[in-house]
Amino acid sequence: MSSLPKCPQCSSEYTYEDGNMFVCPECAHEWSKDAADSTEQQKVIRDAFGNELKDGDAVTVIKDLKVKGSSLVVKMGTKVKSIRLVDGDHDIDCKIDGIGAMQLKSEFVKKA
Ligand SMILES: [Zn+2]
């Protein structure tokens, strides 16, 4: 199986693995496998139980959450439909009945 990526610096195909790094023998460039992975794959966002979340999923809130800047609380057990994954501290964009558009943290939800 040759899944080695080309050198991002000089495009050499003669890269090899060294522990957790890829190394290019032609220009001596070294880069980490983790970094290579994250540029090719989308970040995986998981719920509190490790289930992968996707755009359009429905989730359940597993903890009472205060809504920033208001006195509203999203109650534990609230169902949220059609989430949208976003980058950032709060990684879920959604709309909750009675509350409106808000952002949640994936660690406080469970895939429904
Ligand atoms: Zn190179």
PDB file of C-alpha atoms and ligand atoms in Angstrom:
ATOM      1  CA  MET A   1       0.000   0.000   0.000  1.00  0.00           C
ATOM      2  CA  SER A   2       1.581   3.248  -1.006  1.00  0.00           C
ATOM      3  CA  SER A   3      -0.310   5.993   0.695  1.00  0.00           C
ATOM      4  CA  LEU A   4       2.656   8.243   1.152  1.00  0.00           C
ATOM      5  CA  PRO A   5       1.950  11.820   0.149  1.00  0.00           C
ATOM      6  CA  LYS A   6       4.233  13.796  -2.090  1.00  0.00           C
ATOM      7  CA  CYS A   7       6.562  16.255  -0.470  1.00  0.00           C
ATOM      8  CA  PRO A   8       4.623  19.527  -0.048  1.00  0.00           C
ATOM      9  CA  GLN A   9       7.855  21.434  -0.572  1.00  0.00           C
ATOM     10  CA  CYS A  10       9.373  19.951  -3.720  1.00  0.00           C
ATOM     11  CA  SER A  11       6.726  17.420  -4.865  1.00  0.00           C
ATOM     12  CA  SER A  12       9.171  14.543  -4.617  1.00  0.00           C
ATOM     13  CA  GLU A  13       7.534  11.134  -4.580  1.00  0.00           C
ATOM     14  CA  TYR A  14      10.342   9.542  -2.614  1.00  0.00           C
ATOM     15  CA  THR A  15       9.025  10.443   0.780  1.00  0.00           C
ATOM     16  CA  TYR A  16       9.207   7.969   3.613  1.00  0.00           C
ATOM     17  CA  GLU A  17       7.753   7.580   7.056  1.00  0.00           C
ATOM     18  CA  ASP A  18       9.775   8.133  10.179  1.00  0.00           C
ATOM     19  CA  GLY A  19       7.730   7.540  13.292  1.00  0.00           C
ATOM     20  CA  ASN A  20       5.012  10.153  13.297  1.00  0.00           C
ATOM     21  CA  MET A  21       6.640  12.193  10.576  1.00  0.00           C
ATOM     22  CA  PHE A  22       7.017  12.108   6.831  1.00  0.00           C
ATOM     23  CA  VAL A  23      10.470  12.865   5.526  1.00  0.00           C
ATOM     24  CA  CYS A  24      11.571  13.949   2.056  1.00  0.00           C
ATOM     25  CA  PRO A  25      15.049  12.732   1.113  1.00  0.00           C
ATOM     26  CA  GLU A  26      15.385  15.232  -1.702  1.00  0.00           C
ATOM     27  CA  CYS A  27      14.953  18.519   0.132  1.00  0.00           C
ATOM     28  CA  ALA A  28      15.109  17.214   3.708  1.00  0.00           C
ATOM     29  CA  HIS A  29      11.661  18.601   4.465  1.00  0.00           C
ATOM     30  CA  GLU A  30       9.922  16.915   7.402  1.00  0.00           C
ATOM     31  CA  TRP A  31       6.284  17.251   8.306  1.00  0.00           C
ATOM     32  CA  SER A  32       3.992  15.513  10.710  1.00  0.00           C
ATOM     33  CA  LYS A  33       1.395  12.959   9.683  1.00  0.00           C
ATOM     34  CA  ASP A  34      -1.194  14.698  11.813  1.00  0.00           C
ATOM     35  CA  ALA A  35      -0.768  17.931   9.933  1.00  0.00           C
ATOM     36  CA  ALA A  36      -0.971  16.073   6.628  1.00  0.00           C
ATOM     37  CA  ASP A  37      -4.186  14.391   7.710  1.00  0.00           C
ATOM     38  CA  SER A  38      -5.900  17.526   8.829  1.00  0.00           C
ATOM     39  CA  THR A  39      -5.309  19.294   5.563  1.00  0.00           C
ATOM     40  CA  GLU A  40      -6.894  16.500   3.575  1.00  0.00           C
ATOM     41  CA  GLN A  41      -9.749  15.531   5.818  1.00  0.00           C
ATOM     42  CA  GLN A  42     -12.396  17.617   7.409  1.00  0.00           C
ATOM     43  CA  LYS A  43     -12.287  17.949  11.127  1.00  0.00           C
ATOM     44  CA  VAL A  44     -14.480  15.350  12.759  1.00  0.00           C
ATOM     45  CA  ILE A  45     -16.845  16.711  15.350  1.00  0.00           C
ATOM     46  CA  ARG A  46     -18.139  14.206  17.884  1.00  0.00           C
ATOM     47  CA  ASP A  47     -20.899  14.329  20.425  1.00  0.00           C
ATOM     48  CA  ALA A  48     -20.423  13.696  24.150  1.00  0.00           C
ATOM     49  CA  PHE A  49     -20.355   9.965  23.524  1.00  0.00           C
ATOM     50  CA  GLY A  50     -17.946   9.935  20.621  1.00  0.00           C
ATOM     51  CA  ASN A  51     -20.488   9.605  17.810  1.00  0.00           C
ATOM     52  CA  GLU A  52     -19.545  11.488  14.690  1.00  0.00           C
ATOM     53  CA  LEU A  53     -21.833  14.399  13.909  1.00  0.00           C
ATOM     54  CA  LYS A  54     -22.724  15.603  10.438  1.00  0.00           C
ATOM     55  CA  ASP A  55     -24.563  18.533   8.932  1.00  0.00           C
ATOM     56  CA  GLY A  56     -28.298  17.922   9.122  1.00  0.00           C
ATOM     57  CA  ASP A  57     -28.139  15.551  12.083  1.00  0.00           C
ATOM     58  CA  ALA A  58     -30.588  15.779  14.941  1.00  0.00           C
ATOM     59  CA  VAL A  59     -29.186  15.905  18.451  1.00  0.00           C
ATOM     60  CA  THR A  60     -30.433  16.016  22.006  1.00  0.00           C
ATOM     61  CA  VAL A  61     -29.030  18.425  24.563  1.00  0.00           C
ATOM     62  CA  ILE A  62     -27.676  16.499  27.544  1.00  0.00           C
ATOM     63  CA  LYS A  63     -27.313  19.348  29.989  1.00  0.00           C
ATOM     64  CA  ASP A  64     -29.162  22.556  30.836  1.00  0.00           C
ATOM     65  CA  LEU A  65     -27.474  25.280  28.846  1.00  0.00           C
ATOM     66  CA  LYS A  66     -27.815  28.983  29.462  1.00  0.00           C
ATOM     67  CA  VAL A  67     -28.281  31.029  26.343  1.00  0.00           C
ATOM     68  CA  LYS A  68     -25.622  33.693  26.213  1.00  0.00           C
ATOM     69  CA  GLY A  69     -26.940  37.196  26.636  1.00  0.00           C
ATOM     70  CA  SER A  70     -30.410  36.177  27.772  1.00  0.00           C
ATOM     71  CA  SER A  71     -32.226  34.520  30.627  1.00  0.00           C
ATOM     72  CA  LEU A  72     -33.291  31.603  28.479  1.00  0.00           C
ATOM     73  CA  VAL A  73     -32.157  28.091  29.205  1.00  0.00           C
ATOM     74  CA  VAL A  74     -32.013  25.216  26.771  1.00  0.00           C
ATOM     75  CA  LYS A  75     -33.257  22.345  28.877  1.00  0.00           C
ATOM     76  CA  MET A  76     -31.612  19.003  29.052  1.00  0.00           C
ATOM     77  CA  GLY A  77     -33.425  16.685  26.667  1.00  0.00           C
ATOM     78  CA  THR A  78     -34.245  19.409  24.151  1.00  0.00           C
ATOM     79  CA  LYS A  79     -34.221  18.013  20.632  1.00  0.00           C
ATOM     80  CA  VAL A  80     -32.388  20.008  18.027  1.00  0.00           C
ATOM     81  CA  LYS A  81     -32.980  19.295  14.362  1.00  0.00           C
ATOM     82  CA  SER A  82     -30.775  19.959  11.386  1.00  0.00           C
ATOM     83  CA  ILE A  83     -27.573  21.046  13.024  1.00  0.00           C
ATOM     84  CA  ARG A  84     -24.844  22.686  11.015  1.00  0.00           C
ATOM     85  CA  LEU A  85     -21.240  22.096  11.962  1.00  0.00           C
ATOM     86  CA  VAL A  86     -19.017  25.121  12.171  1.00  0.00           C
ATOM     87  CA  ASP A  87     -15.497  25.924  13.222  1.00  0.00           C
ATOM     88  CA  GLY A  88     -14.868  27.404  16.595  1.00  0.00           C
ATOM     89  CA  ASP A  89     -15.320  27.033  20.299  1.00  0.00           C
ATOM     90  CA  HIS A  90     -19.033  26.348  19.788  1.00  0.00           C
ATOM     91  CA  ASP A  91     -18.983  23.930  16.883  1.00  0.00           C
ATOM     92  CA  ILE A  92     -22.693  23.469  16.189  1.00  0.00           C
ATOM     93  CA  ASP A  93     -24.969  26.036  14.592  1.00  0.00           C
ATOM     94  CA  CYS A  94     -28.654  25.347  15.047  1.00  0.00           C
ATOM     95  CA  LYS A  95     -32.118  26.702  15.553  1.00  0.00           C
ATOM     96  CA  ILE A  96     -34.083  25.743  18.627  1.00  0.00           C
ATOM     97  CA  ASP A  97     -37.847  26.025  18.878  1.00  0.00           C
ATOM     98  CA  GLY A  98     -38.798  28.866  21.173  1.00  0.00           C
ATOM     99  CA  ILE A  99     -35.277  30.198  21.343  1.00  0.00           C
ATOM    100  CA  GLY A 100     -34.054  30.765  17.824  1.00  0.00           C
ATOM    101  CA  ALA A 101     -30.682  30.504  16.229  1.00  0.00           C
ATOM    102  CA  MET A 102     -27.847  29.675  18.555  1.00  0.00           C
ATOM    103  CA  GLN A 103     -24.614  27.797  18.821  1.00  0.00           C
ATOM    104  CA  LEU A 104     -23.917  24.731  20.914  1.00  0.00           C
ATOM    105  CA  LYS A 105     -20.853  22.842  21.942  1.00  0.00           C
ATOM    106  CA  SER A 106     -20.711  19.316  20.606  1.00  0.00           C
ATOM    107  CA  GLU A 107     -19.624  18.063  24.012  1.00  0.00           C
ATOM    108  CA  PHE A 108     -23.069  18.904  25.426  1.00  0.00           C
ATOM    109  CA  VAL A 109     -25.162  17.043  22.871  1.00  0.00           C
ATOM    110  CA  LYS A 110     -25.949  13.481  21.975  1.00  0.00           C
ATOM    111  CA  LYS A 111     -26.748  12.298  18.495  1.00  0.00           C
ATOM    112  CA  ALA A 112     -30.488  11.553  18.308  1.00  0.00           C
TER     113      ALA A 112
HETATM  114 ZN    ZN B   1      11.010  17.560  -0.681  1.00  0.00          ZN
END
